[in-house]
Amino acid sequence: MNTHALLPLWDARFKRYGNTHYTLTLGKWVLMTNEPENVKVILGTKMAEWPIDGTRLHASVPVLGRKSVFTTNGAQWREARGMIRPSFVRDQVADLHCFAKHVGNFLNAIPKDGSTFDMQELLLSMTMDSSTDFLLGYSTNSLLEPSPEAKQFLEDFEYTSREAAKKSRLGTLLNLLPNGEFQAAVTRVREYVRAYIRKSQAEKTDKKERDYVFLHEILKSGADEEHAIDQVLSVIIAGRDTTAAAMTACFYYLARNPEVVKKLRKEIFDVEDEMPTWEQLKNMKYLNMVIKEGLRLFPPASTNSRAPIKDTVLPRGGGPDGKQPILVPKGQVVRWSLYSLHRRKDIWGEDAHEFRPERWDENLRVGWEYIPFSGGPRICLGQQFALTQIEYALFKFFRAFKSIEPRDDNGPLLLRTNLTVTFAKGCLVSATPDSN
């Protein structure tokens, strides 16, 4: 299966067969939809009828555990989410110093001679460094000199994420096959986090290097080791992978739109301070329009699926025009594509496939038509954490570099659809330092 073309393929099928239609996938019928009203029902108004289950659950449990916020439903899910929520209140996400060191390492790693580099690779490293620092109190330091243990963790984390996504797509076909390499990698990933849990428990409280560490707060809540590991790994996936994917999309388009870069740099240099405040970042209108547009075209979690636990109805997809309700039998898999929903011309205009930040300054009113961080009760808790890191990284990059240019082969854009969407060939660019 060529997963690099799945999202554009589905997008073409939506245009051909309608916004809600059945498709045969690996011998099973799947109901595909990019209707915001249907997604609202599944994730919002009738969430209890559409639990996390099936192949996605079975694929995720080995890596994330049975008590993760991504693998639980009902009371267990509410407990897991309640445990994580305090870590993403404004006081935590507004502390830019937790990003400053790692963004600095990212900028230092960029070639200053105009040579080509993979922006995606650097961003994945930076967000892993910042995420582990925030979560564990110790960074993988992959942009500097990572320890052998950190290197192994990085390799295993990437591998298990890819394999989990593959298992989720292929279901029983792949789960029936023994995979000792996958199980060994899962064990190493979880043991890496376990070592920091025990280190945290052994440290004296009066020797903390800083005020807040996610792991310390999880342990204070009474979570046992396995529960704590589940939550840490869940937040790494949510905080690292999605943030890197969103930033890569922004840089990909900025490299191709020099006029947007000029406008963005003007706004950035209107701020006199080298170290902006959280409030200054949030008040930078054009910067945030750029980020919204990048998230629109490449929402990190571009596709997902659920199956109802009883016969139910979705509001769109039935009737000759596809605008009437449609019956969905118990157990019928329904998959939605934000990649396609965010590119519908009847919602976003004829230029829906183009990167144009100015559309967000045109009284654009969207609800479930735009959900890059999902929606409903399961909306991403780390949304502001991710956005703040993206804002800060873009701010610092364009203070240091006056331009960015694409350096790929101009061929079709291939997307790797794992737990998040990444560019299969990377994001090859060059950057020109600001000489002032």
XYZ file of C-alpha atoms in Angstrom:
436
model
C 0.000 0.000 0.000
C 1.464 3.346 -1.050
C 0.567 5.433 1.991
C 2.430 8.432 0.552
C -0.481 9.147 -1.783
C -3.430 8.303 0.482
C -4.544 11.832 1.385
C -4.508 13.222 -2.192
C -6.147 9.978 -3.395
C -8.982 10.336 -0.891
C -9.298 14.022 -1.797
C -9.777 13.093 -5.455
C -12.400 10.512 -4.512
C -14.342 13.051 -2.454
C -14.484 15.269 -5.532
C -15.622 12.358 -7.689
C -18.020 10.482 -5.410
C -19.212 13.178 -3.006
C -18.436 14.336 0.506
C -19.726 11.096 2.063
C -19.327 7.781 0.236
C -18.396 4.138 0.729
C -15.057 2.748 -0.415
C -13.663 -0.787 -0.303
C -10.441 -0.986 1.709
C -8.641 -4.305 2.206
C -11.850 -6.207 1.647
C -13.954 -4.089 4.031
C -16.366 -1.253 3.300
C -15.426 2.048 4.914
C -17.702 5.092 4.991
C -15.570 8.108 4.060
C -16.662 11.633 4.963
C -15.392 15.188 4.986
C -18.654 16.705 6.202
C -18.153 18.968 9.236
C -21.607 18.071 10.582
C -20.728 14.377 10.604
C -17.399 14.975 12.336
C -19.189 17.125 14.914
C -21.516 14.240 15.789
C -18.695 11.678 16.026
C -16.316 13.808 18.106
C -18.826 16.047 19.820
C -22.530 15.627 20.325
C -22.607 11.799 20.301
C -19.029 11.020 21.294
C -20.118 8.223 23.672
C -21.582 6.286 20.740
C -18.254 6.496 18.877
C -15.556 5.277 21.313
C -11.913 4.646 20.542
C -11.900 0.948 19.699
C -11.017 -1.529 17.008
C -7.743 -1.617 15.110
C -6.653 1.867 16.221
C -6.954 0.891 19.886
C -5.207 -2.460 19.461
C -2.389 -0.816 17.515
C -1.847 1.965 20.079
C -2.065 0.012 23.336
C 1.341 -1.731 23.077
C 3.103 1.653 22.790
C 0.883 4.000 24.812
C -0.503 1.530 27.361
C -4.050 0.844 28.518
C -4.439 3.978 30.643
C -3.364 6.569 28.084
C -5.630 9.487 27.271
C -5.556 8.143 23.674
C -6.538 4.542 24.484
C -9.323 4.978 27.051
C -13.001 5.845 27.041
C -15.563 6.913 29.613
C -14.503 7.300 33.241
C -10.936 6.061 32.557
C -10.506 8.669 29.830
C -11.861 11.449 32.055
C -9.379 10.444 34.770
C -6.449 10.411 32.325
C -7.424 13.760 30.824
C -7.917 15.293 34.257
C -4.418 14.164 35.196
C -2.885 15.906 32.173
C -5.004 19.078 32.017
C -3.190 21.061 34.793
C 0.064 20.772 32.835
C -1.283 22.917 30.006
C -2.783 25.860 31.858
C -1.578 29.284 30.777
C 1.103 29.568 33.467
C 2.903 26.576 31.969
C 2.487 27.264 28.233
C 3.303 30.975 28.580
C 6.778 30.266 29.986
C 8.843 30.855 26.846
C 12.078 30.030 28.640
C 11.221 26.337 28.365
C 11.486 26.753 24.559
C 14.322 29.273 24.336
C 17.250 26.891 24.789
C 15.970 24.360 22.269
C 14.981 26.939 19.652
C 18.490 28.383 20.068
C 20.001 24.944 19.401
C 17.750 24.622 16.337
C 18.935 27.962 14.936
C 22.575 27.058 15.577
C 22.135 23.796 13.642
C 20.987 25.574 10.457
C 23.760 26.001 7.839
C 24.693 29.667 7.441
C 26.340 29.236 4.030
C 23.130 28.714 2.048
C 23.569 24.954 1.747
C 20.582 22.605 1.672
C 19.236 21.036 4.871
C 16.147 19.121 5.931
C 13.972 21.474 7.964
C 11.639 18.652 9.001
C 14.475 16.630 10.523
C 15.687 19.597 12.584
C 12.172 20.407 13.781
C 11.501 16.810 14.831
C 14.731 16.898 16.830
C 13.959 20.278 18.391
C 10.443 19.332 19.446
C 11.630 16.016 20.889
C 14.268 17.895 22.902
C 11.786 20.463 24.208
C 9.064 17.869 24.879
C 11.292 15.556 26.893
C 12.700 18.535 28.782
C 9.186 19.732 29.705
C 7.865 16.237 30.443
C 10.791 14.482 32.121
C 12.961 17.337 33.317
C 15.770 15.974 31.136
C 16.140 16.552 27.397
C 17.163 14.036 24.752
C 19.469 16.822 23.447
C 19.279 15.342 19.964
C 20.426 18.656 18.427
C 23.580 18.557 20.538
C 25.261 15.404 21.828
C 22.572 12.885 22.765
C 23.554 10.025 25.061
C 23.557 6.472 23.621
C 20.334 5.836 25.575
C 18.694 8.944 24.092
C 19.771 7.949 20.572
C 18.246 4.507 21.050
C 15.046 6.040 22.429
C 14.745 8.343 19.416
C 15.180 5.453 16.979
C 12.749 3.228 18.864
C 10.163 5.969 19.233
C 10.159 6.659 15.479
C 9.996 2.959 14.654
C 7.164 2.102 17.060
C 5.135 5.112 15.895
C 5.434 3.966 12.263
C 4.556 0.385 13.106
C 1.573 1.376 15.268
C 0.186 3.471 12.395
C 0.696 0.566 9.994
C -1.094 -1.827 12.350
C -3.945 0.644 12.673
C -4.426 0.719 8.897
C -3.961 -3.006 8.182
C -5.663 -4.287 11.315
C -5.770 -8.060 11.794
C -3.686 -8.640 8.660
C -0.610 -7.244 10.404
C -1.527 -8.051 13.997
C -1.597 -11.773 13.171
C 2.082 -11.644 12.223
C 4.661 -11.962 15.036
C 6.981 -8.978 15.290
C 9.697 -9.431 17.876
C 11.522 -6.294 16.739
C 8.439 -4.171 17.436
C 7.919 -5.672 20.886
C 11.585 -5.150 21.789
C 11.461 -1.510 20.667
C 8.249 -0.913 22.666
C 9.938 -2.341 25.762
C 12.980 -0.084 25.318
C 10.826 3.028 24.814
C 8.856 2.367 27.979
C 11.991 1.489 29.972
C 13.616 4.766 28.941
C 10.734 6.695 30.498
C 10.673 4.352 33.506
C 14.296 5.182 34.265
C 13.413 8.884 34.561
C 10.427 8.089 36.751
C 12.704 6.286 39.198
C 15.276 9.041 38.963
C 12.570 11.598 39.742
C 11.363 9.574 42.712
C 14.913 9.321 44.065
C 15.661 13.044 43.834
C 15.206 15.261 46.831
C 12.456 17.813 46.327
C 14.707 20.693 47.394
C 17.092 19.966 44.523
C 14.734 20.659 41.662
C 16.351 22.704 38.931
C 13.118 24.418 37.963
C 9.593 24.967 39.162
C 7.601 22.726 36.841
C 8.149 19.275 35.341
C 5.211 17.284 33.951
C 6.445 13.978 35.348
C 6.717 15.374 38.891
C 3.088 16.490 38.753
C 1.870 13.148 37.373
C 3.633 11.307 40.191
C 2.175 13.694 42.762
C -1.299 12.726 41.547
C -0.687 9.179 42.759
C -0.153 7.526 39.383
C 1.791 4.258 39.404
C 4.765 3.700 37.080
C 2.831 2.173 34.186
C 0.173 4.877 34.330
C 2.823 7.599 34.374
C 4.625 6.055 31.390
C 1.337 5.919 29.460
C 0.702 9.618 29.993
C 4.278 10.740 29.228
C 4.399 8.832 25.920
C 0.947 10.122 24.955
C 1.982 13.723 25.497
C 5.255 13.211 23.604
C 3.266 12.078 20.564
C 0.782 14.917 20.979
C 3.334 17.597 21.819
C 6.292 16.597 19.702
C 5.007 15.017 16.507
C 2.065 17.351 15.897
C 4.089 20.485 16.670
C 6.919 19.465 14.337
C 4.450 18.572 11.582
C 2.663 21.924 11.864
C 5.939 23.879 11.839
C 7.250 21.931 8.861
C 4.103 22.806 6.900
C 4.561 26.498 7.720
C 8.196 26.518 6.617
C 7.346 24.508 3.478
C 4.918 27.198 2.336
C 6.969 30.146 3.533
C 9.894 28.911 1.421
C 7.577 29.180 -1.599
C 6.008 32.533 -0.733
C 8.668 35.247 -0.317
C 6.042 38.029 -0.212
C 4.474 36.400 2.831
C 7.925 36.231 4.432
C 8.429 39.975 3.873
C 5.132 40.809 5.575
C 5.864 38.397 8.398
C 9.355 39.788 9.038
C 8.006 43.328 9.127
C 5.590 42.370 11.875
C 8.298 40.467 13.748
C 10.698 43.432 13.687
C 7.960 45.723 14.933
C 8.623 43.985 18.252
C 11.722 45.596 19.725
C 12.613 42.854 22.180
C 14.672 39.855 21.128
C 12.769 37.808 23.704
C 9.054 38.424 23.107
C 6.448 37.925 25.773
C 3.631 35.410 25.436
C 1.198 38.291 25.075
C 3.253 39.842 22.264
C 3.258 36.579 20.326
C -0.491 36.168 20.698
C -1.044 39.735 19.496
C 0.979 39.254 16.288
C -1.904 39.049 13.847
C -0.070 38.088 10.661
C 2.150 35.521 12.388
C -0.923 33.748 13.689
C -2.652 33.920 10.293
C 0.405 32.231 8.744
C 0.224 29.446 11.328
C -3.543 29.002 10.878
C -3.072 28.667 7.138
C -0.297 26.093 7.526
C -2.507 24.089 9.892
C -5.419 24.358 7.475
C -3.523 22.845 4.560
C -1.640 20.263 6.612
C -3.475 19.448 9.846
C -1.013 17.144 11.682
C -3.614 14.463 12.456
C -5.170 14.616 8.996
C -7.304 11.503 9.210
C -9.005 9.400 11.855
C -11.773 6.865 12.188
C -14.391 5.491 14.564
C -17.128 2.859 14.545
C -20.428 3.256 16.459
C -21.385 0.842 19.242
C -24.999 0.756 18.006
C -26.994 1.549 14.896
C -27.021 5.309 14.507
C -27.486 8.166 12.054
C -25.136 10.823 10.701
C -26.698 14.099 9.498
C -25.096 14.182 6.022
C -24.491 11.625 3.277
C -27.926 10.234 2.466
C -30.424 10.995 -0.282
C -29.769 11.756 -3.955
C -27.869 14.945 -3.110
C -25.912 13.539 -0.169
C -27.333 16.224 2.102
C -29.820 14.022 3.944
C -29.154 11.851 7.043
C -27.512 8.472 6.493
C -27.920 5.281 8.527
C -24.687 3.884 9.955
C -24.936 0.290 11.237
C -23.266 -0.807 14.465
C -19.564 -1.495 13.912
C -19.373 0.300 10.546
C -16.034 2.080 10.264
C -16.349 5.766 9.392
C -13.192 7.619 8.380
C -12.898 11.376 7.998
C -10.194 13.431 6.321
C -9.344 16.883 7.653
C -6.910 17.213 4.755
C -9.928 17.201 2.419
C -12.336 19.044 4.716
C -9.858 21.916 5.051
C -9.562 22.127 1.249
C -13.243 22.149 0.257
C -13.838 24.943 -2.252
C -17.444 25.432 -1.145
C -16.108 26.345 2.315
C -12.754 28.008 1.602
C -13.201 29.412 -1.893
C -11.767 28.570 -5.308
C -8.209 29.031 -3.992
C -8.750 26.466 -1.208
C -5.589 24.547 -2.187
C -3.420 27.661 -2.072
C -1.447 29.054 0.855
C -2.946 32.488 1.461
C -2.805 33.709 5.087
C -4.857 36.793 4.199
C -8.009 34.650 4.002
C -8.053 34.737 7.815
C -8.457 38.526 7.672
C -11.644 38.322 5.592
C -14.270 37.780 8.306
C -13.848 34.040 7.854
C -16.202 32.228 10.211
C -15.528 28.547 10.695
C -16.454 26.068 13.399
C -16.194 22.341 12.694
C -14.991 23.243 9.201
C -11.570 23.935 10.769
C -10.359 21.558 13.490
C -6.572 21.088 13.186
C -6.425 20.066 16.854
C -9.537 17.873 16.658
C -12.728 18.975 18.410
C -15.281 18.208 21.076
C -14.373 16.877 24.536
C -11.247 15.191 23.130
C -9.828 18.397 21.629
C -6.050 18.515 22.042
C -5.106 19.729 25.530
C -1.687 20.779 24.278
C -3.054 23.110 21.608
C -1.766 26.324 23.202
C 1.534 24.660 24.140
C 2.059 23.716 20.475
C 0.948 27.077 19.082
C 3.198 28.989 21.476
C 6.213 26.923 20.489
C 5.448 27.430 16.779
C 4.986 31.183 17.249
C 8.229 31.503 19.171
C 10.254 29.370 16.723
C 9.011 31.344 13.693
C 9.650 34.631 15.508
C 13.257 33.703 16.324
C 13.947 32.137 12.909
C 12.927 35.229 10.959
C 14.839 37.506 13.317
C 17.946 35.505 12.422
C 17.282 34.694 8.737
C 15.991 37.061 6.066
C 14.848 34.424 3.586
C 14.171 30.730 3.085
C 14.075 28.948 -0.276
C 12.901 25.491 -1.408
C 15.594 23.011 -2.414
C 13.550 19.932 -3.319
C 13.115 18.328 -6.736
C 9.787 20.087 -7.488
C 8.127 16.682 -7.910
C 4.754 15.752 -6.419
C 4.569 16.248 -2.661
C 4.585 12.825 -0.989
C 3.026 12.618 2.460
C 3.750 9.890 4.985
C 0.539 9.162 6.893
C 1.488 7.700 10.265
C 0.043 8.868 13.589
C 0.714 12.345 12.201
C 1.408 13.509 8.651
C 5.004 14.137 7.624
C 6.721 14.856 4.317
C 8.021 11.553 2.963
C 11.067 13.197 1.342
C 11.609 15.727 4.112
C 11.408 19.494 3.721
C 14.594 20.490 1.907
C 15.370 24.207 2.074
C 18.190 26.736 2.373
C 18.236 29.849 4.535
C 20.017 33.201 4.207
C 21.133 34.812 7.487
C 20.209 38.411 8.229
C 23.473 40.345 8.122
C 22.164 43.227 10.260
